[in-house]
Amino acid sequence: MSLIVKKFGGTSVADAQRLNHVAKLIVGDYKKGHDIVVVVSAQGDHTDRLINQAAEINPDGASKREMDVLMSAGEQISASLLAMAIEAMGCPAVSLMGWQAGFKTDSNYTFARIKRLEPDRIKAELAKKNVVVIAGFQGINQYDDITTFGRGGSDTSAVAVAATLKANLCQIYTDVDGVYTADPRLVTNAKKIPVITYDEMLELASLGAQVLNSRSVEMAKKYNVELEVRSSFTDEPGTLVKENVKMEKMVIRGVAKDTDLSTIYITGLNDAPGIAFKIFNRLAQHGIVVDLIMHTAESHGKTDIMFSIKGSDCTEAIKAIESLRDSLNFEAVEHDDDVAKISVVGSGIASHPGVAAKMFEALYEYGISIKMIATGEIKLSVIVAAKDADRGVKAVHDAFIQ
Amino acid sequence: MSLIVKKFGGTSVADAQRLNHVAKLIVGDYKKGHDIVVVVSAQGDHTDRLINQAAEINPDGASKREMDVLMSAGEQISASLLAMAIEAMGCPAVSLMGWQAGFKTDSNYTFARIKRLEPDRIKAELAKKNVVVIAGFQGINQYDDITTFGRGGSDTSAVAVAATLKANLCQIYTDVDGVYTADPRLVTNAKKIPVITYDEMLELASLGAQVLNSRSVEMAKKYNVELEVRSSFTDEPGTLVKENVKMEKMVIRGVAKDTDLSTIYITGLNDAPGIAFKIFNRLAQHGIVVDLIMHTAESHGKTDIMFSIKGSDCTEAIKAIESLRDSLNFEAVEHDDDVAKISVVGSGIASHPGVAAKMFEALYEYGISIKMIATGEIKLSVIVAAKDADRGVKAVHDAFIQ
């Protein structure tokens, strides 16, 4: 007998039919003698509909505290409905909201972090042989106010439960049946990855693979929770995410694309010491995370700096840079939103110089020009024009994955 | 400066437009310097939609515990949206769910009773000058599980807050602008009642006037909370419900109709001592509340008993009576669902014998025959055929109210 945590996303619980299907999966494992904790997202597009209702009430943006009260109702509905579906199959079940399940968070409304999970209630319900259905994505802060964890937050709830209760496995059920070497909608010969390390998964997640939420993978790595990404629509085995994956040779795990970014070009800077510090410090003060950076070589005492950021930070970043105009005395600051980042991910990329050459060659053969390059321990990223992104993913995937 | 509790029903908060209108009412009173606590129901038919979702999942009826989790999400959504609408008008507001607001109840899921209201959080938010928007209809039991109060439960929430915080006034906003002498859809010359006692309101509420929930009126009477029933759609003053209403003469407050009832006839009973006790004790064991009772005079050692109950209790009541067939040795038990009760309500009816005569005369003139009669301190009820109910209300109203 073991403890299994199962997380179901919005499409997996979208309607009565899907809820019954998911309940059947759960009851099947319960009858095998496992203890089961289920974490559930809001049904289908319910969260979006609630956000639209709020936008109609206050187009300038409602307070984040009230947004969290509103949005958390979505998981409350899906959790109770799923508990009902399980009960209807003759299996005891109980739904718990974030505040009942013991999720204590900070007060960063709409993007709260879990400070600790107090699992007494969950344990007590498991001891009573109940399937415990937890409303994902939500907790309470020190004032007993409802907080939510941001998009993909139910993954984080599930991993937190698995970590705290030392579950044998944390299964993340989604509408795809695993992690692929590239987006299968884009690259038809993309292959499912049977097993992948946390770090590789983290790179793929943060690079836009959109299967698993980055924070949940970080937490799984930290507490060594074995994850399985699988589909609630098929019986196929999914992708296992764990610490040690035996490898004989350097393996490219996958190719990811991210289009939610902008590049900023600051040109004609006086090449004085500390200019890079000034720029990136100011951006950090504005809460802007900088991804790739290129600093061109000095010429006639002038230099250029380019970097990429999240697309939604662009306006704020330009404002921050403009506020430095007097002290930096640059010529111009420009931005480009029509860009995309393509990355290959795999353990050991850093020690294989051939990877970069192969990637650039593949892009070159498709006539795609590279705007910026960045390398890391297990990834290699390039920025290209947005229009070239999908072809670029295909080109790189074909070059590396047979 | 005073404390005002305002409760808004589902139609008053049905959409963004209505929410904004209601927020304007609230902000208006806040700006006059009042402390405001708002209690809110779920939007429009949202509760019904949630109940339908549950019925789709489990047609045999989901567990009441999970029903309460599900249904309470409706008020969570409306409370947060209303808080947002108030904030959007520049007025500080905070939404509180039942468990945050301190509503402690018994564990009678879907029809829980408030054991106590611990008002610390509400008081703290008022001290911070927030408008406090409470999700009505919900609380938690001793296990920290969500409970709901049954239909009309938000009225009870509002009165509980008003009683505990000793509010100066508790305003119940609904889609009618007060309590009328009869249903205005039925009797065109029905008049709004400016002021009415708790007892009179209680009779009107329990007799089917459907404006105020009976439990909330009982609680208001117990804690002497002054209620005002008014419309959120107009600025008209509503109906005040309070303890002492000065009267010069006997006043008929209103005429009510109730069609949710059945009558049961047990005929050919042996007229032995204790038969009435046996019957009504057995019904009480089944949780069936008996309203009117008629016991016909004995003739040749045989007697009949007739009584009225809620329509939904009819099948259960017949079963309960049949289980007594051996010990009571009656001839037959029959029931009639096509009946209605018409009642006139007013303080001092008992001491004015002329009221009964006038009511019977009015019905007689319209050719309506009376099946059963019951009198009380402040009401006089008759049971008639359902088809005669609307004409009967008109006849009685015309006779008493000019």
XYZ file of C-alpha atoms in Angstrom, chain A residues 262-269 279 294 296 303-309 314 317-318 321-322 325 330-339 370-372 383-385:
40
model
C 10.459 41.284 -26.061
C 13.981 42.380 -26.833
C 15.283 45.790 -25.824
C 18.187 47.515 -27.601
C 20.038 50.370 -25.959
C 22.428 51.885 -28.468
C 25.223 54.439 -28.348
C 26.065 54.084 -24.679
C 20.776 49.252 -16.204
C 24.277 40.687 -25.191
C 28.537 44.373 -27.982
C 28.747 50.352 -26.931
C 25.296 48.709 -27.279
C 23.429 46.494 -24.816
C 20.623 44.145 -25.813
C 18.550 41.918 -23.583
C 15.307 40.008 -23.547
C 12.491 40.199 -21.008
C 8.246 45.816 -22.054
C 11.279 48.367 -18.910
C 11.411 51.190 -21.473
C 15.617 52.797 -18.990
C 14.374 56.240 -19.986
C 18.817 58.709 -19.879
C 22.658 56.771 -24.595
C 21.520 57.461 -28.150
C 18.348 55.403 -28.369
C 16.323 52.690 -26.701
C 14.282 50.464 -28.983
C 12.274 47.343 -28.538
C 11.089 44.447 -30.652
C 8.055 42.377 -29.638
C 8.005 40.183 -32.735
C 10.614 37.775 -31.447
C 19.753 34.463 -35.127
C 19.404 37.705 -33.163
C 20.813 36.638 -29.805
C 16.292 34.486 -30.270
C 14.820 34.684 -33.756
C 12.073 36.636 -35.495
